[in-house]
Structure formats: structure tokens, C-alpha cells
CSV table of C-alpha atoms in Angstrom, one decimal:
chain,number,residue,atom,x,y,z
A,1,MET,CA,-42.0,128.6,-21.2
A,2,LYS,CA,-45.0,128.2,-19.1
A,3,GLU,CA,-47.0,128.9,-22.2
A,4,LEU,CA,-45.1,126.3,-24.1
A,5,GLU,CA,-45.6,123.8,-21.3
A,6,GLY,CA,-49.3,124.8,-21.2
A,7,LEU,CA,-49.6,124.4,-25.0
A,8,SER,CA,-47.8,121.2,-24.9
A,9,SER,CA,-50.0,120.0,-22.1
A,10,GLN,CA,-53.1,121.0,-24.1
A,11,ILE,CA,-51.9,119.2,-27.2
A,12,LEU,CA,-51.0,116.2,-25.2
A,13,ASN,CA,-54.4,116.2,-23.5
A,14,ARG,CA,-56.2,116.6,-26.9
A,15,THR,CA,-54.1,113.8,-28.3
A,16,LYS,CA,-54.9,111.6,-25.4
A,17,GLU,CA,-58.6,112.4,-25.7
A,18,LYS,CA,-58.6,111.7,-29.4
A,19,GLY,CA,-56.6,108.6,-28.8
A,20,GLN,CA,-59.0,107.6,-26.0
A,21,GLU,CA,-62.0,108.3,-28.3
A,22,LYS,CA,-60.5,106.2,-31.1
A,23,LEU,CA,-59.7,103.5,-28.6
A,24,VAL,CA,-63.3,103.5,-27.3
A,25,ALA,CA,-64.6,103.5,-30.8
A,26,LYS,CA,-62.3,100.7,-31.8
A,27,GLU,CA,-63.2,98.8,-28.7
A,28,THR,CA,-66.9,99.3,-29.4
A,29,GLU,CA,-66.4,98.2,-33.0
A,30,LEU,CA,-64.5,95.1,-31.9
A,31,ASN,CA,-67.0,94.3,-29.2
A,32,ALA,CA,-69.7,94.5,-31.8
A,33,LYS,CA,-67.8,92.2,-34.2
A,34,ILE,CA,-67.2,89.7,-31.3
A,35,GLU,CA,-70.9,89.8,-30.4
A,36,ALA,CA,-71.9,89.3,-34.1
A,37,ASN,CA,-69.4,86.4,-34.3
A,38,ARG,CA,-70.7,84.9,-31.0
A,39,ILE,CA,-74.3,85.1,-32.3
A,40,ARG,CA,-73.2,83.5,-35.7
A,41,LEU,CA,-71.4,80.8,-33.7
A,42,VAL,CA,-74.5,80.1,-31.5
A,43,GLU,CA,-76.7,80.0,-34.6
A,44,PHE,CA,-74.2,77.7,-36.4
A,45,GLN,CA,-74.1,75.4,-33.3
A,46,LYS,CA,-77.9,75.4,-33.2
A,47,ASN,CA,-78.0,74.5,-36.9
A,48,GLN,CA,-75.4,71.8,-36.5
A,49,LYS,CA,-77.3,70.3,-33.6
A,50,GLU,CA,-80.5,70.4,-35.7
A,51,LEU,CA,-78.7,68.9,-38.6
A,52,ILE,CA,-77.2,66.1,-36.5
A,53,HIS,CA,-80.6,65.5,-34.9
A,54,SER,CA,-82.2,65.3,-38.3
A,55,ARG,CA,-79.6,63.0,-39.6
A,56,ASN,CA,-79.9,60.8,-36.6
A,57,GLU,CA,-83.7,60.8,-36.9
A,58,MET,CA,-83.4,59.8,-40.6
A,59,GLU,CA,-80.9,57.0,-39.8
A,60,TYR,CA,-83.1,55.8,-37.0
A,61,GLU,CA,-86.1,55.6,-39.4
A,62,ARG,CA,-84.0,53.9,-42.1
A,63,GLN,CA,-82.8,51.3,-39.6
A,64,LYS,CA,-86.3,50.8,-38.3
A,65,GLN,CA,-87.7,50.3,-41.8
A,66,SER,CA,-84.8,47.9,-42.5
A,67,LEU,CA,-85.7,45.9,-39.5
A,68,ARG,CA,-89.4,45.8,-40.5
A,69,ASN,CA,-88.4,44.6,-44.0
A,70,GLU,CA,-86.1,42.0,-42.5
A,71,LYS,CA,-88.8,40.8,-40.2
A,72,ARG,CA,-91.4,40.7,-43.0
A,73,ASN,CA,-89.0,38.8,-45.3
A,74,THR,CA,-88.1,36.3,-42.5
A,75,LEU,CA,-91.8,35.8,-41.7
A,76,LEU,CA,-92.6,35.4,-45.4
A,77,GLY,CA,-89.8,32.9,-45.8
A,78,GLU,CA,-91.1,30.9,-42.8
A,79,LYS,CA,-94.6,31.0,-44.1
A,80,GLN,CA,-93.4,29.8,-47.5
A,81,ALA,CA,-91.5,27.0,-45.9
A,82,ILE,CA,-94.6,26.0,-43.9
A,83,LEU,CA,-96.7,26.0,-47.1
A,84,ALA,CA,-94.1,24.0,-49.0
A,85,ASN,CA,-94.1,21.4,-46.2
A,86,ILE,CA,-97.9,21.2,-46.3
A,87,TYR,CA,-97.8,20.6,-50.1
A,88,GLU,CA,-94.9,18.1,-49.7
A,89,GLY,CA,-96.9,16.4,-47.0
A,90,ALA,CA,-99.9,16.2,-49.3
A,91,ILE,CA,-97.8,14.6,-52.1
A,92,GLU,CA,-96.3,12.1,-49.5
A,93,LYS,CA,-99.8,11.2,-48.2
A,94,MET,CA,-101.1,10.7,-51.7
A,95,SER,CA,-98.1,8.6,-52.6
A,96,ASN,CA,-98.8,6.4,-49.6
A,97,TRP,CA,-102.5,5.9,-50.4
A,98,ASP,CA,-103.7,2.4,-49.9
A,99,THR,CA,-104.9,0.5,-53.0
A,100,GLU,CA,-108.6,1.2,-52.4
A,101,THR,CA,-108.1,5.0,-52.1
A,102,PHE,CA,-105.8,5.0,-55.2
A,103,GLN,CA,-108.3,3.0,-57.3
A,104,GLN,CA,-111.2,5.2,-56.2
A,105,PHE,CA,-109.2,8.3,-57.3
A,106,ALA,CA,-108.1,6.8,-60.6
A,107,GLY,CA,-111.6,5.4,-61.2
A,108,ASN,CA,-113.2,8.8,-60.8
A,109,ILE,CA,-110.7,10.2,-63.4
A,110,LEU,CA,-111.4,7.4,-65.8
A,111,LYS,CA,-115.2,8.0,-65.6
A,112,ARG,CA,-114.6,11.4,-67.1
A,113,PHE,CA,-113.3,9.7,-70.3
A,114,SER,CA,-115.9,6.9,-70.6
A,115,ASN,CA,-116.7,5.8,-74.2
A,116,LYS,CA,-113.2,7.0,-75.4
A,117,ALA,CA,-110.1,5.0,-76.1
A,118,VAL,CA,-107.9,5.6,-73.0
A,119,THR,CA,-104.4,4.5,-72.3
A,120,PHE,CA,-103.3,4.4,-68.6
A,121,VAL,CA,-99.6,4.6,-67.6
A,122,THR,CA,-98.9,4.4,-63.9
A,123,GLY,CA,-96.0,5.7,-62.0
A,124,GLU,CA,-93.5,3.3,-60.4
A,125,LYS,CA,-94.6,4.1,-56.9
A,126,SER,CA,-98.3,3.4,-57.7
A,127,ALA,CA,-97.9,0.3,-60.0
A,128,GLU,CA,-98.8,-2.0,-57.1
A,129,HIS,CA,-102.3,-0.5,-57.0
A,130,ILE,CA,-103.2,-1.6,-60.5
A,131,THR,CA,-104.8,-5.0,-59.7
A,132,SER,CA,-106.4,-7.4,-62.1
A,133,ALA,CA,-109.8,-6.5,-60.5
A,134,PHE,CA,-109.2,-2.8,-61.2
A,135,LYS,CA,-108.3,-3.6,-64.8
A,136,ALA,CA,-111.5,-5.8,-65.1
A,137,ALA,CA,-113.6,-2.9,-63.7
A,138,ASN,CA,-112.3,-0.7,-66.5
A,139,PRO,CA,-112.4,-2.8,-69.7
A,140,SER,CA,-112.3,0.1,-72.1
A,141,VAL,CA,-108.9,1.2,-70.7
A,142,THR,CA,-105.6,0.0,-72.1
A,143,PHE,CA,-103.2,-0.4,-69.2
A,144,SER,CA,-99.6,0.0,-70.2
A,145,ASP,CA,-97.0,-2.5,-68.9
A,146,ASP,CA,-94.5,0.4,-68.7
A,147,PHE,CA,-94.4,2.8,-65.8
A,148,MET,CA,-92.8,6.1,-65.1
A,149,PRO,CA,-89.8,5.7,-62.8
A,150,GLY,CA,-89.8,7.4,-59.5
A,151,LYS,CA,-93.3,8.7,-59.9
A,152,ALA,CA,-96.5,8.3,-57.9
A,153,GLY,CA,-99.8,8.7,-59.8
A,154,PHE,CA,-100.6,8.1,-63.4
A,155,ILE,CA,-101.0,9.6,-66.9
A,156,VAL,CA,-104.2,9.1,-68.9
A,157,SER,CA,-103.8,9.4,-72.6
A,158,VAL,CA,-107.0,10.2,-74.6
A,159,ASP,CA,-107.0,11.0,-78.4
A,160,GLY,CA,-103.2,11.8,-78.3
A,161,VAL,CA,-103.5,14.2,-75.3
A,162,ASP,CA,-101.8,13.2,-72.0
A,163,TYR,CA,-103.5,14.2,-68.8
A,164,ASN,CA,-101.0,14.2,-66.1
A,165,TYR,CA,-102.2,12.9,-62.7
A,166,PHE,CA,-98.8,12.3,-61.1
A,167,PHE,CA,-99.3,13.5,-57.6
A,168,ASP,CA,-96.5,16.0,-57.6
A,169,GLN,CA,-98.1,17.6,-60.7
A,170,VAL,CA,-101.6,17.5,-59.3
A,171,VAL,CA,-100.5,19.2,-56.1
A,172,GLU,CA,-98.5,21.8,-58.1
A,173,GLU,CA,-101.6,22.7,-60.1
A,174,ILE,CA,-103.7,22.9,-57.0
A,175,GLN,CA,-101.0,24.9,-55.3
A,176,LYS,CA,-101.3,27.7,-57.9
A,177,ASP,CA,-104.9,28.4,-57.1
A,178,PHE,CA,-105.1,27.3,-53.5
A,179,THR,CA,-102.0,28.9,-51.9
A,180,PRO,CA,-103.6,32.4,-51.4
A,181,LYS,CA,-106.7,30.7,-49.7
A,182,LEU,CA,-104.5,28.4,-47.6
A,183,ALA,CA,-102.2,31.3,-46.6
A,184,SER,CA,-105.2,33.4,-45.5
A,185,LEU,CA,-106.6,30.5,-43.5
A,186,ALA,CA,-103.3,29.5,-42.0
A,187,PHE,CA,-101.8,33.0,-41.2
A,188,LYS,CA,-103.7,35.9,-39.7
A,189,LYS,CA,-103.2,39.3,-41.5
A,190,ASN,CA,-101.7,40.9,-38.4
A,191,GLU,CA,-98.8,38.5,-38.0
């Protein structure tokens, strides 16, 4: 019986040892898996932080660019409004010329068409400047009794071609060529 107990004890000890070995092996395997998963999790968290940082950086740059665009557009709108006011002021000033200034301007235009049959039609706002003395000083010009309602300035007709000198049109024509020069004079590049 002692032998049986000894044998039984040996089998039990071997089984325990094998079980212990398997347990240690399984524990080592599981610990390795846990460590691998921990490393993957740390790497994943690092990647997520980098991704979030990258997205935040891109969003920040996008918003910054959007603000720059908005600022530029607002500034451009303000500059355009200032330029429009300048041109409107020029039209207003020309529309309020005294008779002498108006006649000097009109006379200089009429000199360009000397020795030609010219018809002169004035705007309603400038009709008062066409005096009998001005008509006498320009005998080759036919002055129309009609006028253009609501307009300041005049039209000169020569050989069937109308030359428009209504002040709003004159300023509009000047505006096309002069706006870039005026803008560069009025506004510094670094604004």
C-alpha cells in the first residue's frame, strides 16, 4: 500500500508539476498578449492624439485663412466704397460748377470740333450755364432748345456721332483708367 501511496503521490506530483508548467506557460503567453495589447493601445492613443492634433491644426489654419479672407474682403469693400464716394463727389462737384467753369470746359470741347457742323444738347442741370454770350462766342454751334432731363453736362453731335459729356459718363470713363492709379495713391499696399 505504501507503494501505491508513493506511486499515487508521484503521479500527483508530476501532474501538479505539469499543471504548474502549463499554468506558467499560459500565464507567460497571456502576459505577452496583454503586453502586446498594451503596446498597441499606447500606439493607438499616440496616433489618435497626433490625428486630433493634426485635425486641430488644419482647422486652425482654415479658420485663420477664413479670417484673412474676410478681413481682405471687408477692407476691399471699404476701399471700393471710398473710391465710389470720391467719384460721386467728383460728379457732384462738376454738376455744381459755376457758369464760368462750365463754359470753359464746354468751350475747350467745342474747340476740338471747329470748322464742323456741331449740335450742342445740354443736360437739365446745366442748362442755366448756356448764356447768350456763350452762344455768341460759338457761332458755328447749333444749340438745341431741348435738354436731357436730370442730367448735368452735355452732348456734342458731330456728323451724326454723339459725344457724351454728361458728367456721370465722363467720370465713369475716367474711372476705368484712373481707379488703379487712384487706389495705389490712396491705399498703401501693406494695408
